[in-house]
PDB file of C-alpha atoms in Angstrom:
ATOM      1  CA  MET P 253     -13.102  -4.500 -21.369  1.00  0.00           C
ATOM      2  CA  ASP P 254     -16.306  -4.225 -19.854  1.00  0.00           C
ATOM      3  CA  ILE P 255     -17.487  -2.824 -16.438  1.00  0.00           C
ATOM      4  CA  GLU P 256     -17.523  -6.473 -14.943  1.00  0.00           C
ATOM      5  CA  GLU P 257     -13.921  -7.410 -16.210  1.00  0.00           C
ATOM      6  CA  LYS P 258     -12.980  -4.330 -15.178  1.00  0.00           C
ATOM      7  CA  ILE P 259     -14.626  -4.488 -11.599  1.00  0.00           C
ATOM      8  CA  LYS P 260     -13.002  -7.909 -11.240  1.00  0.00           C
ATOM      9  CA  ILE P 261      -9.334  -6.728 -12.217  1.00  0.00           C
ATOM     10  CA  ALA P 262     -10.192  -3.978  -9.250  1.00  0.00           C
ATOM     11  CA  LYS P 263     -10.959  -6.664  -6.478  1.00  0.00           C
ATOM     12  CA  LYS P 264      -8.729  -8.612  -7.312  1.00  0.00           C
ATOM     13  CA  GLY P 265      -5.945  -9.124  -4.072  1.00  0.00           C
ATOM     14  CA  THR P 266      -8.067  -6.187  -1.829  1.00  0.00           C
ATOM     15  CA  ILE P 267      -9.559  -6.607   1.194  1.00  0.00           C
ATOM     16  CA  GLU P 268     -12.130  -4.195   1.127  1.00  0.00           C
ATOM     17  CA  LEU P 269     -13.933  -1.852  -1.276  1.00  0.00           C
ATOM     18  CA  ILE P 270     -16.372   0.887  -0.307  1.00  0.00           C
ATOM     19  CA  THR P 271     -18.491   0.356  -2.299  1.00  0.00           C
ATOM     20  CA  GLU P 272     -18.668  -2.026  -5.276  1.00  0.00           C
ATOM     21  CA  GLU P 273     -21.740   0.083  -7.112  1.00  0.00           C
ATOM     22  CA  GLU P 274     -20.156   3.041  -6.271  1.00  0.00           C
ATOM     23  CA  LEU P 275     -17.143   2.217  -8.275  1.00  0.00           C
ATOM     24  CA  ARG P 276     -19.265   1.188 -11.011  1.00  0.00           C
ATOM     25  CA  GLU P 277     -20.597   4.450 -11.105  1.00  0.00           C
ATOM     26  CA  LYS P 278     -16.838   6.169 -10.917  1.00  0.00           C
ATOM     27  CA  LEU P 279     -16.334   3.533 -13.925  1.00  0.00           C
ATOM     28  CA  GLN P 280     -18.314   5.610 -16.087  1.00  0.00           C
ATOM     29  CA  LYS P 281     -16.298   8.587 -16.021  1.00  0.00           C
ATOM     30  CA  ARG P 282     -13.755   9.491 -18.989  1.00  0.00           C
ATOM     31  CA  LYS P 283     -10.855   9.615 -16.676  1.00  0.00           C
ATOM     32  CA  PRO P 284     -11.870   8.939 -13.036  1.00  0.00           C
ATOM     33  CA  VAL P 285      -8.944   9.844 -10.665  1.00  0.00           C
ATOM     34  CA  ALA P 286      -7.381   7.146  -8.249  1.00  0.00           C
ATOM     35  CA  TYR P 287      -5.128   8.427  -5.149  1.00  0.00           C
ATOM     36  CA  ILE P 288      -2.974   6.982  -2.920  1.00  0.00           C
ATOM     37  CA  GLY P 289      -0.707   8.682   0.116  1.00  0.00           C
ATOM     38  CA  TYR P 290       2.803   8.185   1.016  1.00  0.00           C
ATOM     39  CA  GLU P 291       5.253   9.726   3.618  1.00  0.00           C
ATOM     40  CA  PRO P 292       8.620   9.700   1.968  1.00  0.00           C
ATOM     41  CA  SER P 293      10.595   8.533   4.926  1.00  0.00           C
ATOM     42  CA  GLY P 294      12.799   5.485   4.112  1.00  0.00           C
ATOM     43  CA  LYS P 295      13.301   2.382   1.883  1.00  0.00           C
ATOM     44  CA  ILE P 296      10.429   1.381  -0.883  1.00  0.00           C
ATOM     45  CA  HIS P 297       9.645  -2.165   0.244  1.00  0.00           C
ATOM     46  CA  VAL P 298       6.872  -5.592  -0.355  1.00  0.00           C
ATOM     47  CA  GLY P 299       4.408  -3.501   1.455  1.00  0.00           C
ATOM     48  CA  HIS P 300       4.553  -0.785  -0.477  1.00  0.00           C
ATOM     49  CA  ALA P 301       4.868  -2.856  -3.565  1.00  0.00           C
ATOM     50  CA  ILE P 302       1.406  -4.682  -3.024  1.00  0.00           C
ATOM     51  CA  THR P 303      -0.376  -1.071  -3.338  1.00  0.00           C
ATOM     52  CA  VAL P 304       1.619   0.337  -6.204  1.00  0.00           C
ATOM     53  CA  MET P 305       0.622  -3.209  -8.272  1.00  0.00           C
ATOM     54  CA  LYS P 306      -3.139  -2.325  -7.507  1.00  0.00           C
ATOM     55  CA  LEU P 307      -2.346   1.206  -9.094  1.00  0.00           C
ATOM     56  CA  LEU P 308      -1.024  -0.950 -12.189  1.00  0.00           C
ATOM     57  CA  ASP P 309      -4.146  -2.563 -12.022  1.00  0.00           C
ATOM     58  CA  LEU P 310      -6.533   0.580 -11.711  1.00  0.00           C
ATOM     59  CA  GLN P 311      -4.290   2.108 -14.149  1.00  0.00           C
ATOM     60  CA  ARG P 312      -5.568  -0.670 -16.805  1.00  0.00           C
ATOM     61  CA  ILE P 313      -9.160  -0.336 -16.248  1.00  0.00           C
ATOM     62  CA  GLY P 314      -9.148   3.361 -17.104  1.00  0.00           C
ATOM     63  CA  PHE P 315      -7.921   5.278 -14.106  1.00  0.00           C
ATOM     64  CA  LYS P 316      -5.377   8.330 -13.894  1.00  0.00           C
ATOM     65  CA  VAL P 317      -3.371   7.716 -10.895  1.00  0.00           C
ATOM     66  CA  LYS P 318      -2.018  10.323  -8.764  1.00  0.00           C
ATOM     67  CA  VAL P 319       0.473   9.545  -5.870  1.00  0.00           C
ATOM     68  CA  LEU P 320       0.604  12.331  -3.024  1.00  0.00           C
ATOM     69  CA  LEU P 321       4.713  12.013  -1.569  1.00  0.00           C
ATOM     70  CA  ALA P 322       2.970  13.275   1.180  1.00  0.00           C
ATOM     71  CA  ASP P 323       6.322  15.178   2.892  1.00  0.00           C
ATOM     72  CA  TYR P 324       3.958  17.516   5.651  1.00  0.00           C
ATOM     73  CA  HIS P 325       2.024  14.499   6.708  1.00  0.00           C
ATOM     74  CA  ALA P 326       5.516  12.259   7.207  1.00  0.00           C
ATOM     75  CA  HIS P 327       7.123  15.576   8.921  1.00  0.00           C
ATOM     76  CA  LEU P 328       4.091  15.685  11.465  1.00  0.00           C
ATOM     77  CA  ASN P 329       4.358  11.951  11.792  1.00  0.00           C
ATOM     78  CA  GLY P 330       8.054  13.021  13.638  1.00  0.00           C
ATOM     79  CA  LYS P 331       9.648  11.158  10.356  1.00  0.00           C
ATOM     80  CA  GLY P 332      12.441  13.965  10.043  1.00  0.00           C
ATOM     81  CA  PRO P 333      12.614  18.039   8.885  1.00  0.00           C
ATOM     82  CA  MET P 334      11.739  18.783   5.663  1.00  0.00           C
ATOM     83  CA  GLU P 335      14.802  18.979   3.822  1.00  0.00           C
ATOM     84  CA  LYS P 336      15.652  15.475   4.227  1.00  0.00           C
ATOM     85  CA  ILE P 337      12.164  13.638   3.849  1.00  0.00           C
ATOM     86  CA  GLU P 338      12.194  16.093   0.591  1.00  0.00           C
ATOM     87  CA  GLU P 339      15.219  13.844  -0.701  1.00  0.00           C
ATOM     88  CA  MET P 340      13.357  10.973   0.315  1.00  0.00           C
ATOM     89  CA  ALA P 341      10.389  12.206  -1.701  1.00  0.00           C
ATOM     90  CA  GLU P 342      12.411  12.261  -4.862  1.00  0.00           C
ATOM     91  CA  TYR P 343      14.020   8.749  -4.085  1.00  0.00           C
ATOM     92  CA  ASN P 344      10.602   7.035  -3.469  1.00  0.00           C
ATOM     93  CA  LYS P 345       9.250   8.245  -6.491  1.00  0.00           C
ATOM     94  CA  ARG P 346      12.207   7.526  -8.346  1.00  0.00           C
ATOM     95  CA  CYS P 347      11.404   3.734  -6.540  1.00  0.00           C
ATOM     96  CA  PHE P 348       7.662   3.614  -7.614  1.00  0.00           C
ATOM     97  CA  LYS P 349       8.459   4.975 -11.148  1.00  0.00           C
ATOM     98  CA  ALA P 350      10.542   1.740 -11.754  1.00  0.00           C
ATOM     99  CA  LEU P 351       7.727  -0.862 -10.487  1.00  0.00           C
ATOM    100  CA  GLY P 352       5.975   0.421 -13.312  1.00  0.00           C
ATOM    101  CA  LEU P 353       3.873   3.057 -13.148  1.00  0.00           C
ATOM    102  CA  SER P 354       3.001   4.194 -16.572  1.00  0.00           C
ATOM    103  CA  ASP P 355       4.189   7.684 -17.182  1.00  0.00           C
ATOM    104  CA  ASP P 356       0.736   9.697 -16.561  1.00  0.00           C
ATOM    105  CA  THR P 357       1.502   8.719 -13.289  1.00  0.00           C
ATOM    106  CA  GLU P 358       1.390  12.709 -11.473  1.00  0.00           C
ATOM    107  CA  PHE P 359       3.549  12.662  -8.409  1.00  0.00           C
ATOM    108  CA  ILE P 360       2.292  15.562  -6.216  1.00  0.00           C
ATOM    109  CA  LEU P 361       4.167  16.730  -3.009  1.00  0.00           C
ATOM    110  CA  GLY P 362       1.322  17.402  -0.708  1.00  0.00           C
ATOM    111  CA  SER P 363       3.911  20.911   0.633  1.00  0.00           C
ATOM    112  CA  SER P 364       2.771  22.293  -3.184  1.00  0.00           C
ATOM    113  CA  PHE P 365      -0.694  22.699  -2.416  1.00  0.00           C
ATOM    114  CA  GLN P 366      -0.943  22.315   1.382  1.00  0.00           C
ATOM    115  CA  THR P 367       0.026  25.856   2.383  1.00  0.00           C
ATOM    116  CA  LYS P 368      -2.578  27.877   0.619  1.00  0.00           C
ATOM    117  CA  GLU P 369      -5.062  29.853   1.917  1.00  0.00           C
ATOM    118  CA  GLU P 370      -8.004  27.808   0.876  1.00  0.00           C
ATOM    119  CA  TYR P 371      -6.355  24.785   1.578  1.00  0.00           C
ATOM    120  CA  THR P 372      -6.167  26.182   5.036  1.00  0.00           C
ATOM    121  CA  HIS P 373      -9.509  27.268   4.872  1.00  0.00           C
ATOM    122  CA  LYS P 374     -10.952  23.828   4.463  1.00  0.00           C
ATOM    123  CA  LEU P 375      -9.418  22.360   6.478  1.00  0.00           C
ATOM    124  CA  TYR P 376     -10.548  24.890   9.961  1.00  0.00           C
ATOM    125  CA  GLU P 377     -13.979  24.162   8.196  1.00  0.00           C
ATOM    126  CA  LEU P 378     -13.114  20.652   8.981  1.00  0.00           C
ATOM    127  CA  SER P 379     -12.035  20.770  12.402  1.00  0.00           C
ATOM    128  CA  LEU P 380     -15.665  22.466  12.876  1.00  0.00           C
ATOM    129  CA  ILE P 381     -17.312  18.971  13.010  1.00  0.00           C
ATOM    130  CA  THR P 382     -14.881  15.984  13.854  1.00  0.00           C
ATOM    131  CA  THR P 383     -14.648  15.515  17.135  1.00  0.00           C
ATOM    132  CA  LEU P 384     -11.187  14.957  18.965  1.00  0.00           C
ATOM    133  CA  ALA P 385     -11.947  11.550  19.866  1.00  0.00           C
ATOM    134  CA  ARG P 386     -12.692  10.703  16.009  1.00  0.00           C
ATOM    135  CA  ALA P 387      -9.579  12.363  14.909  1.00  0.00           C
ATOM    136  CA  LYS P 388      -7.130  10.463  17.128  1.00  0.00           C
ATOM    137  CA  ARG P 389      -9.079   7.276  16.774  1.00  0.00           C
ATOM    138  CA  SER P 390      -8.465   7.325  13.083  1.00  0.00           C
ATOM    139  CA  MET P 391      -4.253   7.668  13.676  1.00  0.00           C
ATOM    140  CA  ALA P 392      -4.339   4.655  15.371  1.00  0.00           C
ATOM    141  CA  GLN P 393      -2.609   2.631  13.370  1.00  0.00           C
ATOM    142  CA  ILE P 394      -0.824   4.992  12.066  1.00  0.00           C
ATOM    143  CA  THR P 395       1.036   7.345  14.581  1.00  0.00           C
ATOM    144  CA  ARG P 396       4.566   6.900  16.134  1.00  0.00           C
ATOM    145  CA  GLU P 397       3.981   9.039  19.011  1.00  0.00           C
ATOM    146  CA  ALA P 398       1.081   6.461  20.724  1.00  0.00           C
ATOM    147  CA  GLU P 399       2.975   6.430  23.916  1.00  0.00           C
ATOM    148  CA  ASN P 400       2.544  10.514  24.060  1.00  0.00           C
ATOM    149  CA  PRO P 401       0.716  12.213  21.166  1.00  0.00           C
ATOM    150  CA  LYS P 402       1.526  15.810  19.669  1.00  0.00           C
ATOM    151  CA  VAL P 403      -1.210  17.648  18.590  1.00  0.00           C
ATOM    152  CA  ALA P 404      -0.067  16.773  14.900  1.00  0.00           C
ATOM    153  CA  GLU P 405      -1.572  13.462  15.430  1.00  0.00           C
ATOM    154  CA  VAL P 406      -4.785  14.939  15.253  1.00  0.00           C
ATOM    155  CA  ILE P 407      -4.660  17.352  12.333  1.00  0.00           C
ATOM    156  CA  TYR P 408      -2.497  14.585   9.882  1.00  0.00           C
ATOM    157  CA  PRO P 409      -6.057  13.079   9.591  1.00  0.00           C
ATOM    158  CA  LEU P 410      -8.178  15.787   8.743  1.00  0.00           C
ATOM    159  CA  MET P 411      -5.076  17.395   6.370  1.00  0.00           C
ATOM    160  CA  GLN P 412      -5.836  13.819   4.324  1.00  0.00           C
ATOM    161  CA  VAL P 413      -9.561  14.193   4.326  1.00  0.00           C
ATOM    162  CA  ILE P 414      -8.965  17.874   2.625  1.00  0.00           C
ATOM    163  CA  ASP P 415      -6.326  16.269   0.587  1.00  0.00           C
ATOM    164  CA  MET P 416      -8.734  14.265  -1.608  1.00  0.00           C
ATOM    165  CA  ILE P 417     -10.989  17.566  -2.169  1.00  0.00           C
ATOM    166  CA  PHE P 418      -7.856  19.440  -3.833  1.00  0.00           C
ATOM    167  CA  LEU P 419      -6.497  16.086  -5.866  1.00  0.00           C
ATOM    168  CA  GLU P 420     -10.176  16.227  -6.942  1.00  0.00           C
ATOM    169  CA  VAL P 421      -9.926  11.977  -6.096  1.00  0.00           C
ATOM    170  CA  ASP P 422     -12.869   9.210  -6.937  1.00  0.00           C
ATOM    171  CA  LEU P 423     -11.215   6.273  -5.022  1.00  0.00           C
ATOM    172  CA  ALA P 424      -8.820   6.431  -2.419  1.00  0.00           C
ATOM    173  CA  LEU P 425      -6.407   3.662  -1.955  1.00  0.00           C
ATOM    174  CA  GLY P 426      -3.939   2.556   0.952  1.00  0.00           C
ATOM    175  CA  GLY P 427      -3.719  -0.207   3.352  1.00  0.00           C
ATOM    176  CA  MET P 428      -6.202  -1.108   6.123  1.00  0.00           C
ATOM    177  CA  GLU P 429      -3.850   1.361   8.314  1.00  0.00           C
ATOM    178  CA  GLN P 430      -5.802   3.977   6.555  1.00  0.00           C
ATOM    179  CA  ARG P 431      -9.416   2.368   6.661  1.00  0.00           C
ATOM    180  CA  LYS P 432     -10.350   4.996   9.652  1.00  0.00           C
ATOM    181  CA  ILE P 433      -9.087   7.824   7.747  1.00  0.00           C
ATOM    182  CA  HIS P 434     -10.774   7.076   4.710  1.00  0.00           C
ATOM    183  CA  MET P 435     -13.730   6.371   6.477  1.00  0.00           C
ATOM    184  CA  LEU P 436     -13.773   9.923   8.204  1.00  0.00           C
ATOM    185  CA  ALA P 437     -13.549  11.090   4.836  1.00  0.00           C
ATOM    186  CA  ARG P 438     -16.553   9.169   3.157  1.00  0.00           C
ATOM    187  CA  GLU P 439     -18.616  10.750   6.755  1.00  0.00           C
ATOM    188  CA  ASN P 440     -17.843  14.011   6.740  1.00  0.00           C
ATOM    189  CA  LEU P 441     -16.713  15.383   2.936  1.00  0.00           C
ATOM    190  CA  PRO P 442     -20.359  15.352   2.051  1.00  0.00           C
ATOM    191  CA  ARG P 443     -21.005  17.506   5.061  1.00  0.00           C
ATOM    192  CA  LEU P 444     -18.548  20.298   3.261  1.00  0.00           C
ATOM    193  CA  GLY P 445     -20.203  19.577  -0.098  1.00  0.00           C
ATOM    194  CA  TYR P 446     -17.786  17.061  -2.047  1.00  0.00           C
ATOM    195  CA  ASN P 447     -18.590  13.483  -2.960  1.00  0.00           C
ATOM    196  CA  ALA P 448     -17.402  10.861  -0.838  1.00  0.00           C
ATOM    197  CA  PRO P 449     -14.600   9.145  -2.426  1.00  0.00           C
ATOM    198  CA  VAL P 450     -14.692   5.423  -2.974  1.00  0.00           C
ATOM    199  CA  CYS P 451     -12.460   3.586  -0.263  1.00  0.00           C
ATOM    200  CA  MET P 452     -10.197   0.514  -1.558  1.00  0.00           C
ATOM    201  CA  HIS P 453      -7.633  -1.674   1.444  1.00  0.00           C
ATOM    202  CA  THR P 454      -5.072  -3.984   0.578  1.00  0.00           C
ATOM    203  CA  PRO P 455      -3.602  -6.331   3.198  1.00  0.00           C
ATOM    204  CA  LEU P 456      -0.957  -5.313   5.198  1.00  0.00           C
ATOM    205  CA  LEU P 457       2.553  -7.565   5.803  1.00  0.00           C
ATOM    206  CA  HIS P 458       3.803  -8.107   8.727  1.00  0.00           C
ATOM    207  CA  GLY P 459       7.701  -6.931   9.514  1.00  0.00           C
ATOM    208  CA  THR P 460      10.351 -10.601   8.629  1.00  0.00           C
ATOM    209  CA  ASP P 461      10.501 -10.839  11.879  1.00  0.00           C
ATOM    210  CA  GLY P 462       6.790 -11.332  13.024  1.00  0.00           C
ATOM    211  CA  GLY P 463       6.706  -7.833  13.770  1.00  0.00           C
ATOM    212  CA  GLU P 464       2.926  -6.279  13.507  1.00  0.00           C
ATOM    213  CA  LYS P 465       3.991  -3.833  10.533  1.00  0.00           C
ATOM    214  CA  MET P 466       6.719  -4.402   7.716  1.00  0.00           C
ATOM    215  CA  SER P 467       8.453  -0.961   8.449  1.00  0.00           C
ATOM    216  CA  SER P 468      11.639   0.854   7.383  1.00  0.00           C
ATOM    217  CA  SER P 469      12.256   2.209  10.321  1.00  0.00           C
ATOM    218  CA  LYS P 470      12.454  -1.240  12.301  1.00  0.00           C
ATOM    219  CA  GLY P 471      14.427  -2.878   9.358  1.00  0.00           C
ATOM    220  CA  ASN P 472      12.278  -5.420   9.177  1.00  0.00           C
ATOM    221  CA  PHE P 473      11.679  -5.297   5.507  1.00  0.00           C
ATOM    222  CA  ILE P 474      12.359  -6.395   1.978  1.00  0.00           C
ATOM    223  CA  ALA P 475      13.051  -3.388   0.417  1.00  0.00           C
ATOM    224  CA  VAL P 476      12.837  -3.195  -3.843  1.00  0.00           C
ATOM    225  CA  ASP P 477      15.997  -2.104  -4.748  1.00  0.00           C
ATOM    226  CA  ASP P 478      17.450  -4.811  -2.403  1.00  0.00           C
ATOM    227  CA  PRO P 479      20.539  -7.278  -4.495  1.00  0.00           C
ATOM    228  CA  PRO P 480      19.192 -10.861  -5.078  1.00  0.00           C
ATOM    229  CA  GLU P 481      21.623 -12.309  -2.137  1.00  0.00           C
ATOM    230  CA  VAL P 482      20.491  -9.895  -0.108  1.00  0.00           C
ATOM    231  CA  ILE P 483      17.112 -10.720  -0.329  1.00  0.00           C
ATOM    232  CA  ARG P 484      17.948 -14.418  -0.501  1.00  0.00           C
ATOM    233  CA  GLU P 485      19.398 -13.928   3.318  1.00  0.00           C
ATOM    234  CA  LYS P 486      16.389 -11.843   4.307  1.00  0.00           C
ATOM    235  CA  ILE P 487      14.034 -14.189   3.780  1.00  0.00           C
ATOM    236  CA  LYS P 488      15.973 -17.072   4.548  1.00  0.00           C
ATOM    237  CA  LYS P 489      16.015 -15.500   8.084  1.00  0.00           C
ATOM    238  CA  SER P 490      12.862 -14.301   8.383  1.00  0.00           C
ATOM    239  CA  TYR P 491       9.989 -15.870  10.502  1.00  0.00           C
ATOM    240  CA  CYS P 492       7.897 -18.391   9.433  1.00  0.00           C
ATOM    241  CA  PRO P 493       6.908 -20.835  11.995  1.00  0.00           C
ATOM    242  CA  MET P 494       6.391 -24.319  10.443  1.00  0.00           C
ATOM    243  CA  LYS P 495       2.395 -24.877   9.902  1.00  0.00           C
ATOM    244  CA  GLU P 496       1.236 -21.285  10.830  1.00  0.00           C
ATOM    245  CA  ILE P 497      -0.180 -19.139   8.317  1.00  0.00           C
ATOM    246  CA  LYS P 498      -1.689 -16.310  10.947  1.00  0.00           C
ATOM    247  CA  GLY P 499       0.773 -13.445  11.140  1.00  0.00           C
ATOM    248  CA  ASN P 500       3.418 -15.675   9.133  1.00  0.00           C
ATOM    249  CA  PRO P 501       4.964 -12.954   6.357  1.00  0.00           C
ATOM    250  CA  ILE P 502       6.313 -15.583   3.817  1.00  0.00           C
ATOM    251  CA  ILE P 503       2.979 -16.582   3.511  1.00  0.00           C
ATOM    252  CA  GLU P 504       1.777 -13.092   3.343  1.00  0.00           C
ATOM    253  CA  MET P 505       4.021 -12.579   0.487  1.00  0.00           C
ATOM    254  CA  ALA P 506       2.725 -15.171  -1.530  1.00  0.00           C
ATOM    255  CA  GLU P 507      -0.517 -14.665  -1.266  1.00  0.00           C
ATOM    256  CA  TYR P 508      -1.323 -10.796  -1.124  1.00  0.00           C
ATOM    257  CA  LEU P 509       1.760 -10.148  -3.916  1.00  0.00           C
ATOM    258  CA  ILE P 510       3.265 -12.995  -6.012  1.00  0.00           C
ATOM    259  CA  LEU P 511      -0.199 -15.070  -6.196  1.00  0.00           C
ATOM    260  CA  PRO P 512      -2.418 -12.265  -8.078  1.00  0.00           C
ATOM    261  CA  MET P 513       0.390 -11.800 -10.426  1.00  0.00           C
ATOM    262  CA  TYR P 514       1.158 -15.123 -11.292  1.00  0.00           C
ATOM    263  CA  ASP P 515      -2.039 -16.948 -10.044  1.00  0.00           C
ATOM    264  CA  ARG P 516      -0.258 -20.320  -8.920  1.00  0.00           C
ATOM    265  CA  MET P 517       3.686 -20.609  -7.499  1.00  0.00           C
ATOM    266  CA  LEU P 518       5.954 -23.085  -8.431  1.00  0.00           C
ATOM    267  CA  ILE P 519       7.787 -24.166  -5.878  1.00  0.00           C
ATOM    268  CA  LYS P 520      11.226 -26.336  -5.923  1.00  0.00           C
ATOM    269  CA  ARG P 521      11.901 -29.391  -4.138  1.00  0.00           C
ATOM    270  CA  PRO P 522      14.219 -32.382  -4.663  1.00  0.00           C
ATOM    271  CA  GLU P 523      12.343 -35.432  -5.697  1.00  0.00           C
ATOM    272  CA  LYS P 524      13.350 -36.954  -2.384  1.00  0.00           C
ATOM    273  CA  PHE P 525      11.338 -34.240  -0.697  1.00  0.00           C
ATOM    274  CA  GLY P 526       8.681 -35.010  -2.473  1.00  0.00           C
ATOM    275  CA  GLY P 527       9.548 -32.925  -5.702  1.00  0.00           C
ATOM    276  CA  ASP P 528       8.191 -29.542  -7.296  1.00  0.00           C
ATOM    277  CA  LEU P 529       5.009 -28.417  -6.605  1.00  0.00           C
ATOM    278  CA  GLU P 530       2.634 -25.809  -8.443  1.00  0.00           C
ATOM    279  CA  LEU P 531      -0.143 -24.160  -6.350  1.00  0.00           C
ATOM    280  CA  GLY P 532      -2.715 -21.599  -6.182  1.00  0.00           C
ATOM    281  CA  ARG P 533      -3.803 -19.693  -3.279  1.00  0.00           C
ATOM    282  CA  GLU P 534      -6.086 -22.589  -1.284  1.00  0.00           C
ATOM    283  CA  GLU P 535      -3.460 -25.115  -1.999  1.00  0.00           C
ATOM    284  CA  LEU P 536      -0.596 -23.110  -0.709  1.00  0.00           C
ATOM    285  CA  ILE P 537      -2.409 -22.662   2.665  1.00  0.00           C
ATOM    286  CA  LYS P 538      -3.552 -26.118   2.928  1.00  0.00           C
ATOM    287  CA  ALA P 539       0.011 -27.318   2.124  1.00  0.00           C
ATOM    288  CA  TYR P 540       1.428 -25.188   4.108  1.00  0.00           C
ATOM    289  CA  SER P 541      -0.807 -25.564   7.557  1.00  0.00           C
ATOM    290  CA  SER P 542      -0.435 -29.789   6.973  1.00  0.00           C
ATOM    291  CA  GLY P 543       2.997 -29.720   7.289  1.00  0.00           C
ATOM    292  CA  GLU P 544       3.538 -31.011   3.473  1.00  0.00           C
ATOM    293  CA  LEU P 545       5.199 -27.630   2.493  1.00  0.00           C
ATOM    294  CA  HIS P 546       8.082 -27.168   4.989  1.00  0.00           C
ATOM    295  CA  PRO P 547       9.142 -23.870   5.269  1.00  0.00           C
ATOM    296  CA  LEU P 548      12.793 -24.162   3.617  1.00  0.00           C
ATOM    297  CA  ASP P 549      11.141 -25.063   0.245  1.00  0.00           C
ATOM    298  CA  LEU P 550       8.523 -22.128   0.922  1.00  0.00           C
ATOM    299  CA  LYS P 551      11.235 -19.496   1.843  1.00  0.00           C
ATOM    300  CA  ASN P 552      13.537 -20.232  -1.368  1.00  0.00           C
ATOM    301  CA  ALA P 553      10.906 -20.300  -3.568  1.00  0.00           C
ATOM    302  CA  VAL P 554       9.202 -16.801  -2.373  1.00  0.00           C
ATOM    303  CA  SER P 555      12.993 -15.459  -2.897  1.00  0.00           C
ATOM    304  CA  GLU P 556      12.888 -16.032  -6.204  1.00  0.00           C
ATOM    305  CA  TYR P 557      10.213 -14.899  -6.839  1.00  0.00           C
ATOM    306  CA  LEU P 558      10.599 -11.447  -5.301  1.00  0.00           C
ATOM    307  CA  ILE P 559      13.640 -11.170  -7.062  1.00  0.00           C
ATOM    308  CA  GLU P 560      11.870 -11.938 -10.900  1.00  0.00           C
ATOM    309  CA  ILE P 561       9.432  -9.212  -9.648  1.00  0.00           C
ATOM    310  CA  PHE P 562      11.837  -6.708  -8.703  1.00  0.00           C
ATOM    311  CA  GLU P 563      14.525  -7.119 -11.133  1.00  0.00           C
ATOM    312  CA  PRO P 564      13.130  -4.382 -13.813  1.00  0.00           C
ATOM    313  CA  ALA P 565      13.275  -2.032 -10.124  1.00  0.00           C
ATOM    314  CA  ARG P 566      16.376  -2.895  -9.735  1.00  0.00           C
ATOM    315  CA  GLU P 567      17.655  -2.253 -13.425  1.00  0.00           C
ATOM    316  CA  TYR P 568      15.860   1.324 -13.105  1.00  0.00           C
ATOM    317  CA  LEU P 569      17.212   2.414  -9.976  1.00  0.00           C
ATOM    318  CA  GLU P 570      20.737   1.245 -11.218  1.00  0.00           C
TER     319      GLU P 570
END
C-alpha cells in the first residue's frame, strides 16, 4: 500500500497524531518501531483493547511493535509488590497475544533494563533538565496518590521518557492520559541528543458506571476474557442515559472500538419498535441523541459485538 493509505489506517480511530509529517518520515524506514507501555496491574479490558487494535493497524502498515510490560512503573504507582506484578505481567502478555498481535511483537519487562547503569545515568541527566512542576503535571491523570503524592510520582514520567531511548522508539502510542508524558519526551529527548517520537493518542473510555475512566481497580470494566453472559450482564447494568452522548460508555464502546472495526453497526429491533437499524458513526450519534435509538437496543447490540470481538481472546486464554 502507498503512504497515503498507511497514513489513513494509522489515523483511524485516534484523537491526535503529533505529527503527521513526522509519521510520513518514519514510514520511510525499513522497520520503524511503535511502542506502548502497560502497567501489569489487573484485567485487560475494553479500554486496553482500543490501543491494541491500533497496534494491529500499525503492524499492518509496517511497524515493529514493542509492548513494555511496565512492572517497575506499576510498583511506583502503588500497584503492589514486584512478585505479584510480574505474575500479572505474564497474564497480560497472554491477553495481548489473544487479541491478535503478530508473532514478531516484542514483549519487554521494564525491570529487564531499567536498573542498568547507563539507564540510571540518563535518568539523572533528564532529571537535571526537568522541573518538578512539569514532572508532577505529567502524572495528573495517572497517579493513584493524588491527595498525598509520593516522590515516585515524579520518577515515573522521567523513566517513561528514558524507556523510549532504550526501546529505540519511533512512535509512542497511548491513551490521552499519556499525552503530557509524551510531550515531555518530545521536548526533552532532543535536549539529550535523541529524536523526538511521533505521538499517537486514542480516546479514554469512561467506566461502565459512568466514572471518569474504565479501570480494573475500580471494577467498572469489561474484561476481554469475560464470558458472554457476564458481558451481557455488565452492559445491561452500565450507565447509558437516554439521548446523552457525552460521558456515555456504551456510545464510546460503539464509537471507538466497534465502528472502527466494522464501519457500520447493525442494531436489531422488533418491527413494532421500528425494525433493524444499520448505522455509521454520525448516524449512530444522531439516532441516539434524538431518542430514535433506545438505550436498551444499543446495549443489546454492543453486547453482541463485544462478545464477537473477544471470542478469539476467550478461546485462546481457555
